[in-house]
């Protein structure tokens, strides 16, 4: 099934610059419907109100981390099927395993480039 | 009143009693026993006085040495100069970095959104934007110098604290409850932060882990 380029994507990060970078990369890839949240709490509230086609989240945020957001998303019937990509500087094996165990769809370690983001999105959503 | 003085007074009283014309033999016996007891007590309290005196001298020396070492630690210099200056330098690094990032992002976004009509004019726009990006990168020199100052301050504090701890024979106390709770929270949420020198597990290895069907027992074993 072809990826709908107008699908809403939620970018979650506590650093505005990183949100801006991801937003620019997504725009260059062709996605225009991009929303943002500054931590897991705000992201989950938005996810309860709107259905997103993809969540791209940082791990290390306060008060709710990306890892907690992932667990919460997967535990809630209305959000559990939303594709979730973790984009983070957390690069220990335990982090990757914990994310996989919690149901992450893909995992990108920072710093990353547009090619990596596009490849992981394609792996999760299908080619676009 | 010192123990020796008390003993002297008791002995004097006993001597006075003995000089009086006491006929009762038992009273004399009691007085004799009291005399022996007083002599014994004088020896005991005398040694006790010396021991306490030595203890107080030791404590006074220790306090004097501690005061000297604390003064060498220069806590007021650390509190009022070193730490605030280091904090201000780091804040300046954040501000400079943000300003440079904003400039670079703005120029890049402007060029990405440009609708070039005239090629020569567009080239001129690109050249000017590139120059502004290059100028913005000068923050790196300033940030490097600021960070070096912070590192120097930290080393200075580390040196003083280490010397103080070694001289005073200080051992680390247990962390307080808040610190323990925060450490446990970080462990539970796997909040490790960026690794020094790049990612600990490279993207290729992460891709393999994500793609593989890890056995639940193998996953659980990593968390034991």
Coordinates of C-alpha atoms in Angstrom, one line a residue:
Chain A
X1 CA 0.0 0.0 0.0
X2 CA 1.4 3.4 -1.0
X3 CA 2.3 5.8 1.8
X4 CA -0.1 8.7 2.1
X5 CA 2.2 11.7 2.0
X6 CA -0.4 13.9 3.6
X7 CA -0.7 11.7 6.7
X8 CA -0.1 13.6 10.0
X9 CA 3.3 12.9 11.6
X10 CA 4.0 13.8 15.3
X11 CA 7.6 14.8 16.1
X12 CA 8.4 14.7 19.9
X13 CA 11.5 16.4 21.2
X14 CA 12.3 18.8 24.0
X15 CA 14.8 20.7 21.8
X16 CA 13.1 23.0 19.4
X17 CA 16.2 22.9 17.1
X18 CA 15.9 19.1 16.7
X19 CA 12.2 19.4 16.0
X20 CA 13.0 22.0 13.3
X21 CA 15.7 19.7 11.8
X22 CA 13.3 16.7 11.6
X23 CA 10.6 18.9 10.3
X24 CA 12.9 20.2 7.5
X25 CA 14.0 16.7 6.7
X26 CA 10.4 15.4 6.5
X27 CA 9.5 18.4 4.3
X28 CA 12.3 17.6 2.0
X29 CA 11.2 14.0 1.8
X30 CA 7.7 15.2 0.9
X31 CA 5.7 15.1 4.1
X32 CA 3.9 18.4 4.9
X33 CA 1.5 17.5 7.7
X34 CA 3.8 17.7 10.7
X35 CA 2.8 18.3 14.3
X36 CA 5.1 18.6 17.3
X37 CA 5.2 18.0 21.1
X38 CA 7.9 18.8 23.6
X39 CA 7.6 15.7 25.8
X40 CA 5.7 12.5 26.2
X41 CA 2.8 13.9 28.2
X42 CA 2.0 16.5 25.5
X43 CA 2.5 14.0 22.8
X44 CA 0.1 11.4 24.3
X45 CA -2.6 14.1 24.9
X46 CA -2.3 15.0 21.2
X47 CA -2.4 11.3 20.2
X48 CA -5.7 10.9 22.1
X49 CA -7.2 13.7 20.1
X50 CA -5.9 13.0 16.7
X51 CA -4.8 9.8 14.8
X52 CA -1.2 10.1 13.5
X53 CA 0.3 8.0 10.8
X54 CA 3.7 8.0 12.5
X55 CA 5.4 9.2 15.7
X56 CA 9.0 10.2 15.7
X57 CA 10.2 10.6 19.3
X58 CA 13.3 11.5 21.3
X59 CA 14.0 9.3 24.4
X60 CA 15.4 11.7 27.0
X61 CA 12.7 14.2 27.9
X62 CA 11.0 15.5 31.0
X63 CA 8.5 14.9 32.6
X64 CA 7.5 11.9 30.4
X65 CA 10.3 10.3 28.5
X66 CA 10.0 8.9 25.0
X67 CA 10.3 5.4 26.4
X68 CA 7.4 5.9 28.8
X69 CA 5.4 7.4 25.9
X70 CA 6.1 4.3 23.8
X71 CA 4.9 2.1 26.7
X72 CA 1.8 4.2 27.1
X73 CA 1.0 4.3 23.4
X74 CA 1.3 0.5 23.1
X75 CA -0.9 0.0 26.2
X76 CA -3.7 2.1 24.9
X77 CA -6.2 0.5 22.5
X78 CA -6.7 3.8 20.6
X79 CA -3.0 4.4 19.9
X80 CA -1.3 0.9 20.1
X81 CA -1.1 0.4 16.4
X82 CA 0.5 3.8 15.5
X83 CA 4.0 3.3 14.0
X84 CA 6.7 4.6 16.4
X85 CA 10.3 5.5 15.6
X86 CA 12.7 6.4 18.4
X87 CA 15.3 9.0 17.4
X88 CA 17.8 9.4 20.3
X89 CA 21.3 9.8 21.5
X90 CA 20.7 6.8 23.9
X91 CA 22.8 4.2 22.2
X92 CA 23.4 1.4 24.7
X93 CA 22.3 -2.1 23.9
X94 CA 19.9 -2.0 26.9
X95 CA 18.2 1.0 25.4
X96 CA 17.6 -0.7 22.0
X97 CA 16.5 -3.9 23.6
X98 CA 14.1 -2.0 26.0
X99 CA 12.6 -0.1 23.1
X100 CA 12.2 -3.2 21.0
X101 CA 10.6 -5.0 24.0
X102 CA 8.2 -2.0 24.4
X103 CA 7.2 -2.3 20.8
X104 CA 9.2 0.3 18.9
X105 CA 9.1 0.0 15.1
X106 CA 12.5 1.4 14.4
X107 CA 15.4 3.1 16.2
X108 CA 17.7 5.9 14.9
X109 CA 20.7 7.0 16.9
X110 CA 21.7 10.6 16.8
X111 CA 23.4 12.3 15.0
X112 CA 21.6 11.0 11.9
X113 CA 21.1 12.2 8.3
X114 CA 18.2 12.5 6.0
X115 CA 19.0 9.3 4.3
X116 CA 18.9 7.3 7.5
X117 CA 15.5 8.9 8.5
X118 CA 14.1 8.2 5.1
X119 CA 15.3 4.6 5.1
X120 CA 13.9 3.8 8.5
X121 CA 10.6 5.5 7.7
X122 CA 10.4 3.4 4.5
X123 CA 11.2 0.3 6.6
X124 CA 8.2 1.1 8.9
X125 CA 5.7 2.6 6.5
X126 CA 6.7 1.0 3.1
X127 CA 8.3 2.7 0.2
X128 CA 7.4 6.2 -0.8
Chain B
X1 CA 36.4 21.5 90.8
X2 CA 39.3 19.2 89.6
X3 CA 39.3 15.6 91.0
X4 CA 42.7 16.2 92.8
X5 CA 41.3 19.1 94.7
X6 CA 38.2 17.1 95.8
X7 CA 40.3 14.2 97.0
X8 CA 42.6 16.6 98.9
X9 CA 39.5 18.1 100.7
X10 CA 38.1 14.7 101.6
X11 CA 41.5 13.6 102.9
X12 CA 41.8 16.7 105.0
X13 CA 38.3 16.1 106.5
X14 CA 39.2 12.5 107.3
X15 CA 42.5 13.6 109.0
X16 CA 40.5 16.1 111.1
X17 CA 38.1 13.4 112.2
X18 CA 41.0 11.1 113.1
X19 CA 42.5 13.7 115.4
X20 CA 39.3 14.0 117.4
X21 CA 38.9 11.7 120.3
X22 CA 36.7 9.0 118.8
X23 CA 36.3 5.9 121.0
X24 CA 34.2 3.8 118.7
X25 CA 36.5 1.3 117.0
X26 CA 34.0 0.7 114.1
X27 CA 34.0 4.4 113.3
X28 CA 37.8 4.4 113.1
X29 CA 37.6 1.4 110.8
X30 CA 35.2 3.2 108.5
X31 CA 37.4 6.2 108.5
X32 CA 40.4 4.1 107.6
X33 CA 38.5 2.5 104.7
X34 CA 37.3 5.9 103.6
X35 CA 40.9 7.1 103.6
X36 CA 41.9 4.1 101.4
X37 CA 39.0 4.8 99.1
X38 CA 39.9 8.4 98.8
X39 CA 43.5 7.6 97.9
X40 CA 42.3 5.1 95.2
X41 CA 39.8 7.6 93.8
X42 CA 42.5 10.3 93.6
X43 CA 44.6 8.0 91.5
X44 CA 41.6 7.0 89.3
X45 CA 40.4 10.6 88.8
X46 CA 44.0 11.8 88.3
X47 CA 44.5 9.4 85.4
X48 CA 41.0 10.3 84.1
X49 CA 41.9 14.0 84.1
X50 CA 45.0 13.3 82.1
X51 CA 43.2 11.1 79.6
X52 CA 40.4 13.7 79.1
X53 CA 43.0 16.4 78.8
X54 CA 44.8 14.5 76.1
X55 CA 41.5 13.9 74.3
X56 CA 40.7 17.6 74.4
X57 CA 44.1 18.5 73.1
X58 CA 43.7 16.0 70.2
X59 CA 40.2 17.4 69.4
X60 CA 41.5 21.0 69.5
X61 CA 44.4 20.1 67.2
X62 CA 42.0 18.3 64.9
X63 CA 39.6 21.3 64.8
X64 CA 42.6 23.6 64.1
X65 CA 43.9 21.4 61.3
X66 CA 40.3 21.1 59.9
X67 CA 40.0 24.9 59.9
X68 CA 43.3 25.2 58.1
X69 CA 42.4 22.6 55.5
X70 CA 38.9 24.2 55.0
X71 CA 40.6 27.6 54.5
X72 CA 43.0 26.0 51.9
X73 CA 40.0 24.6 50.2
X74 CA 38.9 28.2 49.7
X75 CA 35.2 27.4 49.7
X76 CA 34.1 31.0 49.3
X77 CA 36.3 31.3 46.2
X78 CA 34.6 28.2 44.8
X79 CA 31.1 29.3 45.8
X80 CA 31.3 32.9 44.8
X81 CA 33.8 32.9 41.9
X82 CA 34.6 29.5 40.3
X83 CA 31.1 27.9 40.1
X84 CA 29.2 31.1 39.2
X85 CA 31.7 31.9 36.5
X86 CA 31.7 28.4 35.1
X87 CA 27.8 28.5 35.1
X88 CA 27.9 31.8 33.2
X89 CA 30.4 30.5 30.7
X90 CA 28.2 27.4 30.0
X91 CA 25.1 29.6 29.7
X92 CA 27.0 31.8 27.2
X93 CA 28.0 28.6 25.2
X94 CA 24.3 27.6 25.0
X95 CA 23.3 31.1 24.0
X96 CA 26.0 31.4 21.3
X97 CA 25.2 27.9 20.0
X98 CA 21.5 28.7 19.8
X99 CA 22.2 32.0 18.0
X100 CA 24.5 30.3 15.5
X101 CA 22.0 27.5 15.0
X102 CA 19.2 29.9 14.4
X103 CA 21.2 31.8 11.8
X104 CA 22.3 28.6 10.0
X105 CA 18.8 27.1 10.1
X106 CA 17.3 30.3 8.9
X107 CA 19.7 30.6 5.9
X108 CA 19.2 27.0 5.0
X109 CA 15.4 27.2 5.2
X110 CA 15.4 30.4 3.1
X111 CA 17.4 28.8 0.4
X112 CA 15.4 25.6 0.5
X113 CA 12.2 27.6 0.1
X114 CA 13.6 29.9 -2.7
X115 CA 12.0 30.0 -6.1
X116 CA 14.9 31.0 -8.3
X117 CA 14.0 33.0 -11.4
X118 CA 17.1 34.7 -12.5
X119 CA 20.1 32.4 -12.1
X120 CA 22.7 35.1 -11.5
X121 CA 20.5 36.7 -8.8
X122 CA 19.9 33.3 -7.2
X123 CA 23.7 32.6 -7.2
X124 CA 24.2 35.9 -5.5
X125 CA 21.6 35.0 -2.9
X126 CA 23.3 31.6 -2.3
X127 CA 26.7 33.2 -2.0
X128 CA 25.5 35.8 0.6
X129 CA 23.7 33.1 2.6
X130 CA 26.8 30.9 2.6
X131 CA 28.9 33.8 3.9
X132 CA 26.4 34.3 6.7
X133 CA 26.5 30.6 7.6
X134 CA 30.3 30.7 7.6
X135 CA 30.3 33.8 9.8
X136 CA 27.9 32.1 12.2
X137 CA 30.3 29.1 12.6
X138 CA 32.7 31.4 14.4
X139 CA 30.8 30.6 17.6
X140 CA 32.9 27.4 17.7
X141 CA 36.1 29.3 18.5
X142 CA 34.4 31.2 21.4
X143 CA 32.6 28.2 22.7
X144 CA 35.8 26.2 22.7
X145 CA 37.6 28.9 24.8
X146 CA 34.6 29.1 27.2
X147 CA 34.5 25.3 27.7
X148 CA 38.2 25.3 28.3
X149 CA 37.7 27.8 31.1
X150 CA 35.0 25.7 32.6
X151 CA 37.2 22.6 32.4
X152 CA 40.0 24.5 34.1
X153 CA 37.7 25.6 36.9
X154 CA 36.4 22.0 37.4
X155 CA 40.0 20.7 37.6
X156 CA 40.8 23.4 40.1
X157 CA 37.9 22.5 42.4
X158 CA 38.6 18.8 41.9
X159 CA 42.3 19.3 43.0
X160 CA 41.3 21.2 46.1
X161 CA 38.5 18.8 47.2
X162 CA 40.7 15.8 46.5
X163 CA 43.5 17.2 48.7
X164 CA 41.0 18.1 51.5
X165 CA 39.5 14.6 51.4
X166 CA 43.0 13.0 51.5
X167 CA 44.3 15.1 54.3
X168 CA 41.2 14.8 56.5
X169 CA 40.7 11.1 55.7
X170 CA 37.2 11.7 54.4
X171 CA 35.1 8.7 53.3
X172 CA 32.0 9.1 51.1
X173 CA 28.8 8.9 53.0
X174 CA 25.8 7.0 51.5
X175 CA 23.9 9.0 48.9
X176 CA 20.8 10.7 50.3
X177 CA 17.3 9.4 49.6
X178 CA 16.6 11.9 46.7
X179 CA 19.9 10.9 44.9
X180 CA 19.1 7.2 45.3
X181 CA 15.5 7.7 44.0
X182 CA 16.8 9.7 41.0
X183 CA 19.5 7.1 40.2
X184 CA 16.8 4.3 40.4
X185 CA 14.5 6.3 38.2
X186 CA 17.2 6.8 35.6
X187 CA 18.1 3.1 35.7
X188 CA 14.5 2.1 35.3
X189 CA 13.9 4.5 32.3
X190 CA 17.3 3.7 30.8
X191 CA 18.3 7.3 30.8
X192 CA 22.0 7.0 30.1
X193 CA 22.6 10.1 27.9
X194 CA 24.9 10.4 24.9
X195 CA 28.0 8.2 24.9
X196 CA 31.4 9.8 24.9
X197 CA 33.0 9.5 21.5
X198 CA 29.9 8.6 19.5
X199 CA 27.2 6.0 19.8
X200 CA 28.0 3.0 21.9
X201 CA 26.1 0.8 19.5
X202 CA 26.4 1.9 15.8
X203 CA 23.3 2.3 13.6
X204 CA 24.1 -0.9 11.6
X205 CA 24.2 -3.0 14.8
X206 CA 21.0 -1.3 16.0
X207 CA 19.3 -2.2 12.6
X208 CA 20.3 -5.8 13.1
X209 CA 18.9 -5.9 16.6
X210 CA 15.6 -4.3 15.5
X211 CA 15.3 -6.7 12.6
X212 CA 16.1 -9.8 14.6
X213 CA 13.6 -11.9 16.4
X214 CA 15.1 -11.8 19.8
X215 CA 14.2 -14.7 22.1
X216 CA 12.3 -13.4 25.2
X217 CA 14.7 -15.2 27.5
X218 CA 17.7 -13.6 25.8
X219 CA 16.0 -10.2 26.2
X220 CA 15.2 -10.8 29.8
X221 CA 18.7 -11.9 30.5
X222 CA 20.0 -8.5 29.4
X223 CA 17.9 -6.9 32.1
X224 CA 18.9 -9.2 35.0

